[in-house]
Coordinates of C-alpha atoms and ligand atoms in Angstrom, one line a residue:
X1407 CA 158.8 117.7 -21.0
X1408 CA 162.2 119.5 -21.1
X1409 CA 165.4 117.6 -20.8
X1410 CA 167.0 117.7 -17.3
X1411 CA 170.7 117.2 -16.6
X1412 CA 172.1 115.9 -13.3
X1413 CA 174.8 118.0 -11.8
X1414 CA 177.0 114.9 -11.6
X1415 CA 176.8 114.5 -15.4
X1416 CA 177.8 118.1 -16.3
X1417 CA 181.2 118.0 -18.1
X1418 CA 183.2 119.7 -20.8
X1419 CA 181.5 117.6 -23.5
X1420 CA 178.4 119.8 -23.0
X1421 CA 180.2 123.0 -23.8
X1422 CA 177.9 125.7 -25.4
X1423 CA 174.8 123.5 -24.9
X1424 CA 171.8 124.7 -23.0
X1425 CA 171.1 122.6 -19.9
X1426 CA 168.5 122.6 -17.3
X1427 CA 169.3 121.5 -13.7
X1428 CA 167.6 121.4 -10.3
X1429 CA 169.6 121.6 -7.1
X1430 CA 170.1 123.6 -4.0
X1431 CA 171.6 127.0 -3.6
X1432 CA 174.8 125.8 -1.9
X1433 CA 176.5 129.2 -1.7
X1434 CA 175.6 132.6 -3.1
X1435 CA 178.2 135.3 -3.7
X1436 CA 177.3 138.7 -5.0
X1437 CA 179.8 140.7 -7.1
X1438 CA 178.5 144.2 -7.1
X1439 CA 175.0 144.6 -8.5
X1440 CA 175.6 143.1 -11.9
X1441 CA 176.9 139.7 -11.1
X1442 CA 176.2 136.7 -8.8
X1443 CA 178.0 133.4 -8.4
X1444 CA 175.7 130.6 -7.3
X1445 CA 177.0 127.2 -6.5
X1446 CA 174.3 124.7 -7.1
X1447 CA 174.5 121.3 -5.4
X1448 CA 172.7 118.1 -6.3
X1449 CA 173.3 114.8 -4.4
X1450 CA 176.7 116.0 -3.2
X1451 CA 177.9 117.3 -6.6
X1452 CA 178.3 121.0 -7.2
X1453 CA 178.5 123.3 -10.2
X1454 CA 179.2 127.0 -10.3
X1455 CA 176.4 129.1 -12.0
X1456 CA 177.2 132.6 -13.1
X1457 CA 174.4 135.2 -13.3
X1458 CA 175.7 138.3 -15.2
X1459 CA 173.6 141.2 -16.5
X1460 CA 173.4 140.8 -20.3
X1461 CA 171.1 142.8 -22.6
X1462 CA 167.9 140.9 -23.6
X1463 CA 169.1 137.8 -21.7
X1464 CA 169.7 138.6 -18.0
X1465 CA 168.1 141.6 -16.3
X1466 CA 169.5 143.4 -13.2
X1467 CA 166.4 142.2 -11.4
X1468 CA 167.4 138.6 -12.0
X1469 CA 170.8 139.2 -10.5
X1470 CA 169.1 140.8 -7.5
X1471 CA 166.8 137.7 -7.3
X1472 CA 169.8 135.4 -7.3
X1473 CA 171.5 137.4 -4.6
X1474 CA 168.4 137.3 -2.5
X1475 CA 168.1 133.5 -2.5
X1476 CA 168.6 131.7 0.8
X1477 CA 171.1 128.9 1.0
X1478 CA 169.6 125.4 0.6
X1479 CA 166.6 126.7 -1.4
X1480 CA 165.7 124.4 -4.2
X1481 CA 166.2 126.1 -7.5
X1482 CA 165.9 125.4 -11.2
X1483 CA 168.6 126.8 -13.4
X1484 CA 168.7 127.0 -17.2
X1485 CA 171.9 128.1 -18.9
X1486 CA 174.7 127.6 -21.3
X1487 CA 177.7 125.3 -20.3
X1488 CA 181.1 127.0 -20.5
X1489 CA 184.5 125.7 -19.7
X1490 CA 186.7 128.3 -17.9
X1491 CA 190.5 128.3 -18.4
X1492 CA 191.3 128.2 -14.7
X1493 CA 190.3 125.5 -12.3
X1494 CA 187.1 126.1 -10.5
X1495 CA 187.5 126.1 -6.7
X1496 CA 184.6 125.1 -4.5
X1497 CA 182.7 123.0 -7.0
X1498 CA 183.0 119.4 -8.0
X1499 CA 182.2 119.9 -11.7
X1500 CA 184.8 121.7 -13.8
X1501 CA 182.3 123.5 -16.0
X1502 CA 180.3 126.6 -15.4
X1503 CA 176.7 127.5 -16.3
X1504 CA 176.0 130.9 -17.7
X1505 CA 172.5 131.4 -16.3
X1506 CA 169.6 132.4 -18.6
X1507 CA 166.7 131.5 -16.4
X1508 CA 166.4 131.0 -12.7
X1509 CA 163.5 129.9 -10.6
X1510 CA 163.2 129.1 -6.9
X1511 CA 161.0 126.0 -6.4
X1512 CA 161.2 125.9 -2.6
X1513 CA 162.6 128.5 -0.3
X1514 CA 164.7 127.6 2.7
X1515 CA 164.6 129.7 5.9
X1516 CA 167.2 132.4 5.9
X1517 CA 169.1 131.1 8.9
X1518 CA 170.0 127.4 8.9
X1519 CA 170.8 125.5 12.1
X1520 CA 173.6 123.8 10.3
X1521 CA 175.9 125.2 7.7
X1522 CA 176.4 122.4 5.1
X1523 CA 179.9 123.5 4.2
X1524 CA 180.9 123.4 7.9
X1525 CA 179.2 120.0 8.3
X1526 CA 181.1 118.6 5.3
X1527 CA 184.6 119.4 6.5
X1528 CA 187.1 116.8 7.7
X1529 CA 188.8 117.0 11.1
X1530 CA 192.0 118.0 9.3
X1531 CA 190.3 120.8 7.4
X1532 CA 188.7 122.1 10.6
X1533 CA 192.0 122.1 12.5
X1534 CA 193.6 124.0 9.6
X1535 CA 190.8 126.5 9.4
X1536 CA 190.8 127.1 13.1
X1537 CA 194.6 127.7 13.1
X1538 CA 194.2 130.1 10.2
X1539 CA 191.9 132.0 12.5
X1540 CA 188.8 131.2 10.4
X1541 CA 185.4 131.5 12.1
X1542 CA 183.7 128.2 11.9
X1543 CA 181.4 126.0 14.0
X1544 CA 182.4 122.4 14.6
X1545 CA 179.1 120.6 14.1
X1546 CA 178.8 117.9 16.7
X1547 CA 177.1 114.5 16.3
X1548 CA 174.0 115.4 18.3
X1549 CA 173.4 118.6 16.4
X1550 CA 173.8 116.7 13.1
X1551 CA 171.2 114.2 14.2
X1552 CA 168.8 116.8 15.5
X1553 CA 168.9 118.4 12.0
X1554 CA 169.5 115.2 10.2
X1555 CA 167.8 116.2 6.9
X1556 CA 170.4 119.0 6.6
X1557 CA 173.3 116.8 7.7
X1558 CA 172.3 114.2 5.2
X1559 CA 173.1 116.7 2.4
X1560 CA 176.8 116.5 2.8
X1561 CA 178.7 114.6 0.1
X1562 CA 180.0 112.0 2.7
X1563 CA 176.5 111.3 3.9
X1564 CA 175.2 111.1 0.3
X1565 CA 178.0 108.5 -0.3
X1566 CA 177.3 106.5 2.9
X1567 CA 173.7 105.8 2.1
X1568 CA 174.4 105.0 -1.5
X1569 CA 177.0 102.5 -0.3
X1570 CA 174.5 101.1 2.1
X1571 CA 172.0 100.6 -0.6
X1572 CA 174.6 98.7 -2.6
X1573 CA 175.4 96.4 0.3
X1574 CA 171.7 95.5 0.6
X1575 CA 171.5 95.0 -3.2
X1576 CA 174.5 92.7 -3.4
X1577 CA 173.2 90.7 -0.5
X1578 CA 169.9 90.1 -2.3
X1579 CA 171.4 89.5 -5.7
X1580 CA 174.1 87.1 -4.5
X1581 CA 171.6 85.0 -2.5
X1582 CA 169.1 84.9 -5.2
X1583 CA 171.7 83.4 -7.5
X1584 CA 172.5 80.8 -4.8
X1585 CA 168.9 79.7 -4.8
X1586 CA 167.7 81.6 -1.7
X1587 CA 164.3 83.3 -1.6
X1588 CA 163.5 86.5 0.3
X1589 CA 161.0 86.3 3.1
X1590 CA 159.3 88.6 5.6
X1591 CA 158.9 87.4 9.2
X1592 CA 156.5 89.1 11.7
X1593 CA 158.0 92.0 13.7
X1594 CA 155.3 91.7 16.5
X1595 CA 155.9 88.4 18.2
X1596 CA 154.9 86.8 21.5
X1597 CA 158.3 86.8 23.2
X1598 CA 162.1 87.1 23.2
X1599 CA 163.9 85.3 20.3
X1600 CA 167.5 85.9 21.4
X1601 CA 167.1 85.3 25.1
X1602 CA 167.7 88.0 27.7
X1603 CA 165.3 90.8 28.7
X1604 CA 166.2 93.4 26.2
X1605 CA 162.9 93.6 24.2
X1606 CA 160.5 96.4 23.5
X1607 CA 157.2 95.3 25.1
X1608 CA 153.8 96.1 23.7
X1609 CA 150.2 95.3 24.2
X1610 CA 148.7 93.3 21.3
X1611 CA 145.0 93.6 21.8
X1612 CA 145.3 92.7 25.4
X1613 CA 148.0 90.1 25.0
X1614 CA 151.6 90.9 26.0
X1615 CA 153.8 91.0 22.9
X1616 CA 157.1 92.5 21.9
X1617 CA 159.0 93.7 18.9
X1618 CA 161.2 91.0 17.3
X1619 CA 164.8 91.0 18.4
X1620 CA 165.6 89.1 15.2
X1621 CA 163.9 87.0 12.6
X1622 CA 165.7 84.0 14.2
X1623 CA 162.8 81.7 15.2
X1624 CA 160.7 82.5 12.1
X1625 CA 163.5 82.1 9.5
X1626 CA 164.1 78.6 11.0
X1627 CA 160.3 77.9 10.9
X1628 CA 160.5 78.9 7.2
X1629 CA 163.0 76.1 6.8
X1630 CA 160.5 73.8 8.4
X1631 CA 157.9 75.2 6.0
X1632 CA 159.9 73.8 3.1
X1633 CA 161.8 76.8 1.9
X1634 CA 165.3 75.4 2.1
X1635 CA 167.2 78.6 1.6
X1636 CA 165.8 81.9 2.8
X1637 CA 167.0 85.4 3.5
X1638 CA 165.4 88.5 5.0
X1639 CA 166.2 92.2 5.0
X1640 CA 164.3 93.8 7.8
X1641 CA 164.2 95.9 11.0
X1642 CA 165.5 94.4 14.2
X1643 CA 164.7 95.8 17.6
X1644 CA 166.9 95.7 20.7
X1645 CA 165.9 97.5 23.9
X1646 CA 169.2 97.0 25.8
X1647 CA 170.7 100.1 27.3
X1648 CA 173.8 100.0 25.2
X1649 CA 175.2 103.5 24.8
X1650 CA 178.1 102.7 22.5
X1651 CA 179.5 103.6 19.1
X1652 CA 178.1 100.3 17.7
X1653 CA 174.7 99.7 19.2
X1654 CA 171.3 100.9 18.0
X1655 CA 167.9 100.1 19.3
X1656 CA 166.6 99.6 15.8
X1657 CA 168.8 98.4 13.0
X1658 CA 168.5 96.6 9.7
X1659 CA 169.3 92.9 9.9
X1660 CA 170.4 90.9 6.8
X1661 CA 169.4 87.4 7.8
X1662 CA 170.1 84.1 6.2
X1663 CA 168.9 80.6 7.0
X1664 CA 169.7 77.5 5.0
X1665 CA 169.6 73.7 5.0
X1666 CA 172.9 72.1 5.9
X1667 CA 173.8 69.0 3.9
X1668 CA 176.9 67.8 5.8
X1669 CA 178.7 70.4 7.8
X1670 CA 178.1 74.0 9.2
X1671 CA 181.1 75.1 7.1
X1672 CA 178.5 75.3 4.2
X1673 CA 177.1 78.3 6.0
X1674 CA 180.6 79.9 6.3
X1675 CA 181.2 79.2 2.6
X1676 CA 178.2 81.5 1.8
X1677 CA 179.5 84.2 4.2
X1678 CA 182.9 84.1 2.6
X1679 CA 181.9 84.3 -1.0
X1680 CA 179.1 86.8 -0.4
X1681 CA 181.3 89.3 1.3
X1682 CA 184.3 89.0 -1.0
X1683 CA 181.8 89.7 -3.8
X1684 CA 180.3 92.6 -1.9
X1685 CA 183.7 94.2 -1.1
X1686 CA 184.8 93.8 -4.7
X1687 CA 181.6 95.4 -6.0
X1688 CA 181.8 98.3 -3.6
X1689 CA 185.5 99.0 -4.5
X1690 CA 184.7 98.8 -8.2
X1691 CA 181.3 100.4 -8.5
X1692 CA 181.1 102.9 -5.7
X1693 CA 184.4 104.7 -6.3
X1694 CA 182.8 108.2 -6.2
X1695 CA 180.8 107.4 -3.1
X1696 CA 183.8 106.0 -1.3
X1697 CA 185.9 109.0 -2.3
X1698 CA 183.3 111.4 -1.0
X1699 CA 183.2 109.5 2.3
X1700 CA 187.0 109.4 2.5
X1701 CA 187.3 113.1 1.9
X1702 CA 185.5 113.9 5.1
X1703 CA 186.3 110.7 7.0
X1704 CA 189.7 109.5 5.7
X1705 CA 190.1 105.7 5.7
X1706 CA 192.3 102.9 4.2
X1707 CA 190.6 100.4 1.9
X1708 CA 189.6 97.2 3.6
X1709 CA 192.2 94.4 3.4
X1710 CA 190.6 91.1 2.7
X1711 CA 191.6 87.7 1.2
X1712 CA 190.1 86.0 -1.9
X1713 CA 189.6 83.0 0.4
X1714 CA 188.2 84.2 3.6
X1715 CA 190.3 83.3 6.6
X1716 CA 188.7 81.0 9.2
X1717 CA 190.2 80.6 12.7
X1718 CA 188.8 78.5 15.5
X1719 CA 188.0 80.2 18.8
X1720 CA 190.7 78.1 20.4
X1721 CA 193.3 79.4 17.8
X1722 CA 192.1 82.9 18.6
X1723 CA 192.5 82.4 22.3
X1724 CA 196.0 81.0 21.7
X1725 CA 197.0 84.0 19.6
X1726 CA 195.8 86.4 22.3
X1727 CA 197.6 84.4 25.0
X1728 CA 200.9 84.5 23.1
X1729 CA 200.4 88.3 22.8
X1730 CA 200.1 88.4 26.6
X1731 CA 196.3 88.9 26.8
X1732 CA 194.6 86.9 29.5
X1733 CA 191.5 85.2 28.2
X1734 CA 188.9 82.8 29.7
X1735 CA 189.0 80.0 27.1
X1736 CA 185.3 79.3 27.7
X1737 CA 184.2 82.8 28.1
X1738 CA 183.2 85.4 25.4
X1739 CA 185.6 87.9 23.9
X1740 CA 185.0 91.4 25.0
X1741 CA 185.2 94.4 22.7
X1742 CA 188.8 95.1 23.6
X1743 CA 190.1 91.5 23.0
X1744 CA 188.1 91.4 19.7
X1745 CA 190.0 94.5 18.6
X1746 CA 193.3 93.1 19.8
X1747 CA 192.7 89.8 18.0
X1748 CA 191.8 91.8 14.9
X1749 CA 195.2 93.5 15.0
X1750 CA 197.0 90.1 15.5
X1751 CA 195.2 88.6 12.6
X1752 CA 196.0 91.5 10.4
X1753 CA 199.7 91.2 11.3
X1754 CA 199.8 87.5 10.8
X1755 CA 197.4 87.0 7.9
X1756 CA 197.2 90.4 6.3
X1757 CA 193.4 90.5 6.4
X1758 CA 190.9 92.7 8.2
X1759 CA 188.0 90.4 7.4
X1760 CA 187.8 87.0 9.0
X1761 CA 185.6 84.3 10.5
X1762 CA 186.1 83.0 14.1
X1763 CA 184.3 79.8 14.7
X1764 CA 183.7 76.9 17.2
X1765 CA 182.7 79.3 20.0
X1766 CA 182.2 78.0 23.5
X1767 CA 178.6 76.8 23.8
X1768 CA 178.1 78.7 27.0
X1769 CA 178.3 82.1 25.4
X1770 CA 175.9 81.3 22.5
X1771 CA 172.1 81.5 22.3
X1772 CA 170.1 78.5 23.4
X1773 CA 169.3 77.4 19.8
X1774 CA 173.0 76.9 18.9
X1775 CA 174.1 73.4 18.0
X1776 CA 176.9 72.0 20.2
X1777 CA 179.9 70.5 18.5
X1778 CA 179.5 66.8 17.9
X1779 CA 183.0 66.0 19.1
X1780 CA 183.1 68.3 22.1
X1781 CA 179.8 69.8 23.5
X1782 CA 181.8 72.5 25.4
X1783 CA 182.1 74.1 22.0
X1784 CA 179.4 74.9 19.4
X1785 CA 179.0 74.9 15.6
X1786 CA 178.9 78.7 15.6
X1787 CA 180.8 81.7 14.3
X1788 CA 181.3 85.4 14.4
X1789 CA 182.6 87.5 11.6
X1790 CA 184.8 90.6 12.0
X1791 CA 185.7 93.6 10.0
X1792 CA 188.6 95.7 11.4
X1793 CA 188.3 93.9 14.7
X1794 CA 184.6 94.5 15.2
X1795 CA 181.7 92.0 14.9
X1796 CA 179.4 92.3 11.9
X1797 CA 177.9 88.9 11.9
X1798 CA 177.0 86.0 14.2
X1799 CA 175.9 82.7 12.9
X1800 CA 175.6 79.0 13.7
X1801 CA 174.1 75.7 13.0
X1802 CA 170.9 75.3 15.0
X1803 CA 169.6 72.5 17.1
X1804 CA 166.9 70.8 15.0
X1805 CA 166.0 68.1 17.4
X1806 CA 163.0 69.3 19.4
X1807 CA 163.8 67.5 22.7
X1808 CA 167.3 68.8 22.8
X1809 CA 166.1 72.3 21.8
X1810 CA 163.6 72.4 24.6
X1811 CA 166.2 71.2 27.1
X1812 CA 168.7 73.8 26.0
X1813 CA 166.1 76.6 26.2
X1814 CA 165.3 75.5 29.8
X1815 CA 168.9 75.4 30.7
X1816 CA 169.3 78.9 29.4
X1817 CA 166.4 80.2 31.5
X1818 CA 163.9 80.6 28.8
X1819 CA 160.2 80.0 29.4
X1820 CA 159.6 77.1 27.0
X1821 CA 155.9 77.9 26.9
X1822 CA 156.5 81.2 25.0
X1823 CA 158.4 79.4 22.2
X1824 CA 156.4 76.1 22.1
X1825 CA 155.1 76.7 18.6
X1826 CA 158.7 77.2 17.4
X1827 CA 159.9 74.0 19.1
X1828 CA 156.8 72.1 17.9
X1829 CA 157.4 73.2 14.3
X1830 CA 160.4 70.9 14.4
X1831 CA 158.3 67.8 15.3
X1832 CA 157.0 67.6 11.7
X1833 CA 160.4 66.9 10.2
X1834 CA 163.1 69.5 9.6
X1835 CA 166.5 69.2 7.9
X1836 CA 169.7 70.2 9.7
X1837 CA 170.1 73.9 9.1
X1838 CA 172.0 77.0 10.0
X1839 CA 172.4 80.7 9.2
X1840 CA 173.6 84.0 10.2
X1841 CA 172.6 87.6 10.9
X1842 CA 174.4 90.7 9.6
X1843 CA 174.0 94.2 10.9
X1844 CA 173.7 96.4 7.8
X1845 CA 174.8 99.6 9.5
X1846 CA 177.8 97.8 11.0
X1847 CA 179.0 96.6 7.6
X1848 CA 178.9 100.1 6.2
X1849 CA 180.4 101.7 9.3
X1850 CA 183.3 99.2 9.4
X1851 CA 183.9 99.0 5.7
X1852 CA 184.4 102.7 5.7
X1853 CA 186.1 102.7 9.1
X1854 CA 183.6 105.2 10.5
X1855 CA 183.8 105.7 14.2
X1856 CA 180.1 105.6 15.0
X1857 CA 177.1 103.5 13.8
X1858 CA 174.9 106.6 14.0
X1859 CA 176.7 107.8 10.9
X1860 CA 175.4 104.8 8.9
X1861 CA 171.8 104.9 10.1
X1862 CA 169.5 107.3 8.3
X1863 CA 167.5 108.3 11.4
X1864 CA 169.2 106.4 14.2
X1865 CA 167.3 105.0 17.2
X1866 CA 169.5 104.7 20.3
X1867 CA 168.6 104.6 24.0
X1868 CA 168.6 108.5 24.1
X1869 CA 167.1 109.2 20.7
X1870 CA 163.6 108.7 19.2
X1871 CA 163.6 112.0 17.3
X1872 CA 163.6 113.0 14.4
Ligands
4AD9 O1 174.7 88.8 17.1 P1 173.2 89.0 16.9 O2 172.4 89.4 18.1 O3 172.7 87.6 16.3 C1 171.4 87.3 16.0 O4 170.5 88.1 16.0 C2 171.2 85.9 15.5 N1 169.8 85.6 15.4 C3 171.9 85.8 14.2 C4 171.9 84.4 13.7 O5 171.4 84.1 12.6 N2 172.5 83.5 14.4 O6 173.0 90.0 15.8 C5 173.5 89.8 14.5 C6 174.3 91.0 14.0 C7 175.5 91.4 14.8 O7 176.6 90.7 14.4 C8 175.6 92.8 14.5 O8 176.3 93.1 13.3 C9 174.2 93.3 14.4 O9 173.4 92.2 14.1 N3 173.8 93.9 15.7 C10 173.6 95.2 15.9 N4 173.7 96.2 15.1 C11 173.4 97.4 15.7 N5 172.9 97.6 16.9 C12 172.7 96.6 17.7 N6 172.3 96.8 19.0 C13 173.1 95.3 17.3 N7 173.0 94.0 17.8 C14 173.4 93.2 16.8

């Protein structure tokens, strides 16, 4: 086969060489009948291709063909790399291709519902353009999602999902090195696993069932099954009617469960080192992606400490109190107080990533282990990025009698989870773990304002399509 070059790899070093690329017709500009400028885009990178009539090389028909292409059509271009003296505006690569051959592989319809150039502009650019009297359409979130395959073609979106893939990869790699194995728990299960009514119900051959709200019960049973350190990357389903910037009805959960030798801080140790590693990796290895995201959605790099900060819930409440925020010391934090505490932590400790632990037992799920020294609190934690939750975790109750009692106290029908509770009667070490929302990590690391931006085809209470 022929040698193909990626647009992102085109550079001055290839000067005078013949290259072959495939991309999309990003823009097409005719200059009379003898010349056409095509900007070709591949994975968010663009290069200017010049089609000029030249005897024996480029016919007037070819220029006409180029000018007749519709935007976003997939095209193959063969040509010679040249390096112009002046900077090239409107393309990421600072070389040009003098086109010799041009072939349309797949034609796009002539009128697109979204203009990719418009969809790729930042708020600041839009404001500027509007003030300059330019005609442009602000592409709103719903339109973007309706035509998601077009929206995904912007450089920022190309960056977001590459970053997301790296987050998943680091998660797997790091845990593998720490002796964890990956598992897959069932997604069709008999009942609720997090308590509450927010489950998608379905009929399982005549038996009522539901989509798993989390791998919680099964990752714990995997511990009972003798796998002492497990993780899972998988879909999680939540049916609650949360129409917010950070809730989806289906998201990707990164779950961890592990044996605890002495103290639940062992679980927080994993969280701390995993995420410092992850942030370092993203900053070092995803520069282009982060830049592409930042060009459309400007953000400051995340501030985090080498040694992840841990505060107790009591300390957090105290900080809020001192700042004049009224807080129920045994209630949960609402979104607003979480944000406020995030600001206070940033001011005091210079970090936007921290762990808050020893939550009041009353606000945690039934399976959470109470503190040994004070059962009003629990061996549990939440983890925050820029004042918003990305993780919750805890030590679990591994004593079946207490577990059954706590389930009952929390209003759970113990019958529906009897196989889970019974699995602890055959011997199980103390254990704990945590669950991470993948879309939230990406959203908050890049300070995006909506979780739909970091979900490929988001599912929310209003959206099942596309
Ligand atoms: O806080 P959650 O519900 O905790 C659990 O599912 C436990 N089983 C975890 C554990 O091991 N103890 O969910 C964990 C994380 C949250 O911190 C959040 O990042 C994300 O999952 N999450 C959501 N992400 C998007 N949309 C939603 N509706 C989410 N609900 C939770």
